[in-house]
Every structure is written in C-alpha cells, then in structure tokens.
Coordinates of C-alpha atoms in Angstrom, one line a residue:
M219 CA 75.0 88.0 61.2
M220 CA 78.2 88.1 63.3
K221 CA 80.0 85.1 64.0
A222 CA 82.6 84.4 66.6
K223 CA 84.7 81.6 67.7
I224 CA 84.2 80.0 71.2
M225 CA 87.4 80.2 73.2
G226 CA 87.9 76.9 75.5
I227 CA 88.7 76.8 79.3
D228 CA 92.4 75.9 78.0
G229 CA 92.9 79.1 76.2
K230 CA 92.5 77.6 72.7
A231 CA 89.8 78.6 69.8
G232 CA 87.1 75.9 69.0
K233 CA 84.2 76.1 66.9
E234 CA 82.5 79.2 65.4
V235 CA 79.1 80.4 66.8
S236 CA 76.7 82.7 65.5
L237 CA 75.9 85.7 67.7
P238 CA 72.4 86.8 68.4
E239 CA 70.6 89.7 66.6
Q240 CA 71.2 91.9 69.6
F241 CA 74.6 92.2 68.6
S242 CA 73.7 93.9 65.4
E243 CA 72.3 96.8 67.0
E244 CA 73.3 100.5 65.8
F245 CA 75.6 102.3 68.0
R246 CA 73.9 105.0 69.9
P247 CA 76.3 106.7 72.5
D248 CA 73.5 109.2 73.1
L249 CA 71.1 106.5 74.5
I250 CA 73.7 104.7 76.1
K251 CA 75.0 107.7 78.4
K252 CA 71.3 108.7 79.1
A253 CA 70.7 105.2 80.1
V254 CA 74.0 105.0 82.5
L255 CA 73.3 108.2 84.3
V256 CA 69.5 107.0 84.8
Q257 CA 71.2 103.8 86.3
Q258 CA 73.5 105.9 88.6
S259 CA 70.9 108.1 89.9
H260 CA 69.1 105.1 91.2
N261 CA 72.3 104.3 93.5
V262 CA 72.1 107.8 95.0
Q263 CA 71.6 108.3 98.7
P264 CA 69.0 111.5 99.5
Y265 CA 70.1 113.6 101.7
G266 CA 69.0 117.1 103.0
T267 CA 68.9 119.6 106.1
K268 CA 66.0 119.1 108.5
P269 CA 63.3 121.5 107.4
T270 CA 63.2 123.1 111.1
A271 CA 66.9 123.4 111.3
G272 CA 68.0 126.9 112.3
T273 CA 64.3 128.1 113.1
R274 CA 63.9 126.5 116.6
Q275 CA 64.0 129.7 118.5
S276 CA 62.1 132.7 119.2
A277 CA 63.3 135.8 117.3
M278 CA 61.5 139.1 116.3
L279 CA 62.0 142.5 114.6
S280 CA 59.8 145.2 115.5
K281 CA 60.3 148.8 113.9
R282 CA 57.1 150.5 115.4
R283 CA 57.8 153.5 117.4
K284 CA 56.6 152.7 120.8
A285 CA 56.3 148.9 120.5
Y286 CA 57.7 146.6 123.5
K287 CA 61.3 145.3 122.4
T288 CA 61.2 147.8 119.4
V289 CA 64.7 148.9 117.7
Y290 CA 63.1 152.0 116.1
G291 CA 65.4 154.9 116.5
R292 CA 68.6 152.8 117.2
G293 CA 69.9 152.5 113.7
G294 CA 69.7 148.8 113.8
T295 CA 69.3 146.3 111.1
R296 CA 66.2 144.5 109.7
T297 CA 68.0 141.2 110.8
P298 CA 65.5 139.2 113.1
K299 CA 66.8 139.4 116.7
K300 CA 66.6 137.6 120.1
V301 CA 67.1 139.2 123.4
M302 CA 69.7 137.9 125.4
T303 CA 69.5 140.2 128.3
R304 CA 68.0 143.3 129.4
R305 CA 68.1 146.4 131.8
G306 CA 64.5 147.7 132.3
L307 CA 63.4 148.9 128.5
H308 CA 66.8 148.4 127.3
M309 CA 67.4 144.9 125.5
Y310 CA 70.7 143.3 124.3
Y311 CA 70.1 141.9 121.2
V312 CA 71.7 139.1 119.0
G313 CA 70.8 138.2 115.3
A314 CA 69.1 135.3 114.7
F315 CA 66.9 133.1 112.5
A316 CA 68.2 134.8 109.3
P317 CA 70.9 133.2 107.1
N318 CA 73.5 135.8 107.6
T319 CA 73.5 135.1 111.6
V320 CA 75.1 132.5 113.6
G321 CA 73.0 129.6 114.2
G322 CA 70.5 130.8 111.8
R323 CA 68.8 128.9 109.0
V324 CA 70.6 127.9 105.7
S325 CA 69.2 130.1 102.8
H326 CA 68.8 127.4 100.0
P327 CA 69.8 124.0 101.7
P328 CA 69.4 120.7 99.9
K329 CA 65.9 119.1 100.4
A330 CA 65.4 115.6 101.6
A331 CA 62.1 115.6 99.8
K332 CA 64.1 116.0 96.1
I333 CA 63.3 113.3 94.0
W334 CA 66.7 111.7 92.9
D335 CA 65.7 108.9 90.7
L336 CA 65.9 109.9 87.1
K337 CA 63.3 108.1 84.5
I338 CA 63.8 106.5 80.8
N339 CA 61.3 104.8 78.7
I340 CA 61.5 101.2 78.5
Q341 CA 62.0 101.0 74.8
E342 CA 64.9 103.7 75.0
R343 CA 66.6 101.4 78.0
R344 CA 66.1 98.1 76.0
K345 CA 67.7 99.7 72.9
A346 CA 70.7 101.3 75.1
I347 CA 71.2 97.9 76.3
R348 CA 71.3 96.5 72.7
S349 CA 73.4 99.1 71.5
A350 CA 76.1 98.4 74.5
I351 CA 76.0 94.7 73.7
A352 CA 76.9 95.5 70.2
A353 CA 79.6 97.9 71.2
T354 CA 81.7 95.1 73.1
M355 CA 82.1 93.5 69.7
D356 CA 83.7 96.8 68.3
S357 CA 87.1 96.1 68.6
G358 CA 87.6 99.9 68.0
L359 CA 85.7 101.1 70.8
V360 CA 87.0 98.2 73.0
K361 CA 90.7 99.3 72.5
K362 CA 89.4 103.1 72.8
R363 CA 88.3 102.5 76.3
G364 CA 92.1 101.4 77.0
H365 CA 91.6 97.3 77.0
T366 CA 94.4 95.3 75.5
T367 CA 92.3 92.8 73.9
E368 CA 89.0 92.4 71.9
S369 CA 85.8 90.4 73.5
F370 CA 85.2 87.0 72.8
V371 CA 82.7 84.1 73.6
V372 CA 83.8 81.3 76.1
E373 CA 82.7 78.0 76.6
Q374 CA 80.1 77.4 79.5
K375 CA 82.8 75.5 81.5
I376 CA 83.8 78.9 82.5
E377 CA 81.1 78.9 84.9
D378 CA 82.1 76.0 87.2
L379 CA 85.6 77.8 88.3
K380 CA 85.4 77.8 92.0
K381 CA 89.0 79.9 92.6
A382 CA 90.2 83.1 92.0
K383 CA 93.6 81.7 90.9
D384 CA 91.5 79.5 88.3
V385 CA 89.9 82.6 86.9
Y386 CA 93.4 84.4 86.9
D387 CA 94.9 81.3 85.0
F388 CA 92.4 81.2 82.6
L389 CA 92.5 84.7 81.7
T390 CA 96.4 84.4 81.2
K391 CA 96.2 81.5 79.0
A392 CA 93.5 83.6 76.9
G393 CA 96.1 86.2 76.3
L394 CA 95.1 88.9 78.9
E395 CA 98.2 89.2 80.6
K396 CA 98.6 92.9 79.8
E397 CA 95.0 93.4 80.6
L398 CA 95.7 91.9 84.1
A399 CA 98.4 93.9 84.8
R400 CA 96.7 97.1 83.5
I401 CA 93.7 96.8 86.0
A402 CA 96.3 95.7 88.8
I403 CA 97.2 99.5 88.9
K404 CA 95.6 101.2 92.0
K405 CA 96.0 105.0 92.4
I406 CA 95.3 107.9 95.3
R407 CA 92.4 109.8 94.1
A408 CA 93.1 113.7 93.3
G409 CA 91.2 115.8 95.7
K410 CA 88.7 115.7 98.6
G411 CA 87.2 112.1 97.6
K412 CA 90.0 110.7 99.5
N413 CA 88.4 111.8 102.8
R414 CA 85.0 110.6 101.5
G415 CA 85.7 106.7 101.2
R416 CA 86.9 106.9 97.9
P417 CA 90.8 107.1 98.4
Y418 CA 91.6 104.9 95.4
R419 CA 91.0 105.1 91.7
K420 CA 90.8 101.7 90.0
K421 CA 90.3 100.7 86.3
K422 CA 87.6 98.4 84.9
G423 CA 88.5 95.0 83.5
P424 CA 86.7 92.1 81.8
L425 CA 83.0 91.8 82.4
F426 CA 81.9 87.9 82.5
V427 CA 78.2 87.2 81.4
V428 CA 77.1 84.0 82.5
S429 CA 73.7 82.3 82.2
K430 CA 72.7 81.6 85.7
K431 CA 74.4 81.5 89.3
C432 CA 77.6 79.8 89.3
A433 CA 80.8 79.4 91.2
L434 CA 82.2 81.9 89.1
V435 CA 80.4 84.6 90.7
Q436 CA 82.2 84.0 93.8
A437 CA 85.3 82.9 92.5
A438 CA 86.0 86.4 90.4
R439 CA 85.1 88.3 93.6
N440 CA 88.5 89.0 94.9
L441 CA 90.0 89.9 91.6
Q442 CA 90.2 93.6 91.2
G443 CA 88.3 95.5 88.3
I444 CA 86.4 92.0 87.2
D445 CA 82.6 91.8 87.3
V446 CA 80.4 89.0 87.0
C447 CA 76.7 89.4 85.6
F448 CA 73.7 87.1 84.7
V449 CA 72.7 87.6 81.2
K450 CA 69.2 88.7 82.4
D451 CA 70.4 91.2 84.7
L452 CA 72.6 93.4 82.0
N453 CA 72.2 96.9 82.2
A454 CA 74.0 99.7 80.4
E455 CA 76.1 100.8 83.5
L456 CA 78.0 97.5 83.6
L457 CA 78.5 97.2 79.9
A458 CA 79.5 101.0 79.5
P459 CA 81.1 102.3 82.8
G460 CA 81.5 105.9 82.9
T461 CA 79.2 106.4 79.8
N462 CA 82.0 105.1 77.7
A463 CA 80.6 101.9 75.7
G464 CA 83.2 99.2 74.6
R465 CA 83.8 97.2 77.8
L466 CA 86.1 94.0 77.3
T467 CA 83.3 91.1 78.0
L468 CA 83.7 87.5 77.9
W469 CA 80.3 85.8 76.9
S470 CA 79.5 82.3 78.1
D471 CA 78.0 80.2 75.0
K472 CA 74.7 79.3 77.2
A473 CA 74.6 83.0 78.0
L474 CA 74.2 83.8 74.1
E475 CA 71.5 81.0 73.8
I476 CA 69.5 82.5 76.4
M477 CA 69.7 85.8 74.9
E478 CA 68.8 84.7 71.6
K479 CA 66.1 82.1 72.7
E480 CA 64.2 84.6 75.1
G481 CA 64.9 87.5 72.8
L482 CA 66.2 89.7 75.7
F483 CA 65.9 93.4 75.7
Y484 CA 63.2 93.6 73.0
T485 CA 59.8 94.6 73.3
Q486 CA 57.1 92.0 74.4
E487 CA 55.8 91.8 70.4
K488 CA 59.6 91.0 69.0
K489 CA 60.0 88.1 71.9
E490 CA 56.5 86.5 70.9
T491 CA 58.0 86.7 67.3
K492 CA 61.0 85.0 68.2
K493 CA 59.3 82.0 69.9

C-alpha cells in the first residue's frame, strides 16, 4: 500500500495517509493511449460536403452517331458536358459534373455521415484510468513530462480557495515556482493552425482533483495550464494529456476518501466487495 504525506494550505507537510488501491495499478501506456484517443474522438465536430454539391445541373454526354447534341466525330473527350449556346445543331459545350471540371463534384469528399466516435470496452477504459492515476505518483514519469516537482496530496481546505491569487500563493508556498514559470510561457504555433483558431501553444500544468463542486473550480480558471476536476469525472485525457501519462496532480484528501470508499474505476463486482 502506497503512502503519502498530506500538505497543508500553508505549504507544510502534515500527517501521512494511505493511498487507495487504484494507485497500485500497473502502468499500461497502450491502454492509456487508446482511452485518450477515444476521449478526443468524442470532441471532434463532424464535417462534410453536401451530398448533391456539384451535381445540381444538367450535364450529358452522347457519343451516338445521329443523336441530338452528340459529340460524335468531333474528337471530343468523354467528360460530361452542358450546352452553353447553340447555333442550329452546332452546340457550344463546356465540361460539367465531373471532378475534373469547373464547378463539378469532388471525387472523394469528406462524408458528413461518417461515424467519428471511437469505442472502448468499459473495463479497458477503467483500467486505463487506474493506470493513469497510478502514473501521477511515479516521479520518473512526472519529470519525463517536463514537470519540475512530484504529485502530492493536499488537505481539503484547498477546495475553499475563492481567488486565483490565493491559488497562486498556495502553489508558490508548495514549492511550485518553477512549475508556474514553465506553464506561463505561451508560444506562437508553427504552421496553419494559427489561422484556425489555435494560434498559441501552451503547456499543461497541475491538475487539481477535488471531491465536489467547490470555489476552487472558479478560482483556478484564470491560471493558464491549470485544470480542476471532480474525482468522479476523471478521465484518461485529463490525467495523461497527449497520451503521455504522469501529469502533475494535486489530490484533495477528501477526494481520495471518496475514491477508496466507492471503489471508483473498478467493475461493479469489485465495488460491492469494497463496501
């Protein structure tokens, strides 16, 4: 059973507490990656062309010898054509409808009917979350992600902070000055993403895991790179952004109590045995 010290609101270490069984899960980067990609697929907005785009006009092609509007004997291509003007039986054509013509349809357009959501088995998803939870306490994985300090447990009073300044002061007292400096950097993105509503690249900072809806949710909103999540709403993407496990996570001691008491992220049978 893993143990950790609870850090007070003043930044000083307090009593030691045992971590729930979820923190003893084996590290499965393959499952974590799968669960994150599934989570990201649910945020994709479907897009596609109108099914009739480029085909809402009359176009024809006749190679018959004596048919009306035929192109027989003229050495013309087999591209569908529409008549612009005519002089007697002499037609003035222009290519239409086909993908190689102006205003024609697209050969292989994105389909709006495509199913974008990926799927994952329930037990796989739960195991991926447990694995990502355990990875937050692995100092090697946390530092590999670029964080400057390790994850730790905080007393429940952290949930009562009402101002961003108070949250910033607490993180400073907890020794996260370098981490705050790291996540304050904002760089201009390279490439066309600048034109698509995502001009900046920002780093992910600490994740606060709280027991319930509290003032901290609003207080931490204005701090760049910091997220707050209810313990029951944890998912693989929050714990392992970009499929890379080991995010710096600050756990509320009350959130850990709920996780252990309710057997979160285990199967129903496992939850019942814990009770």
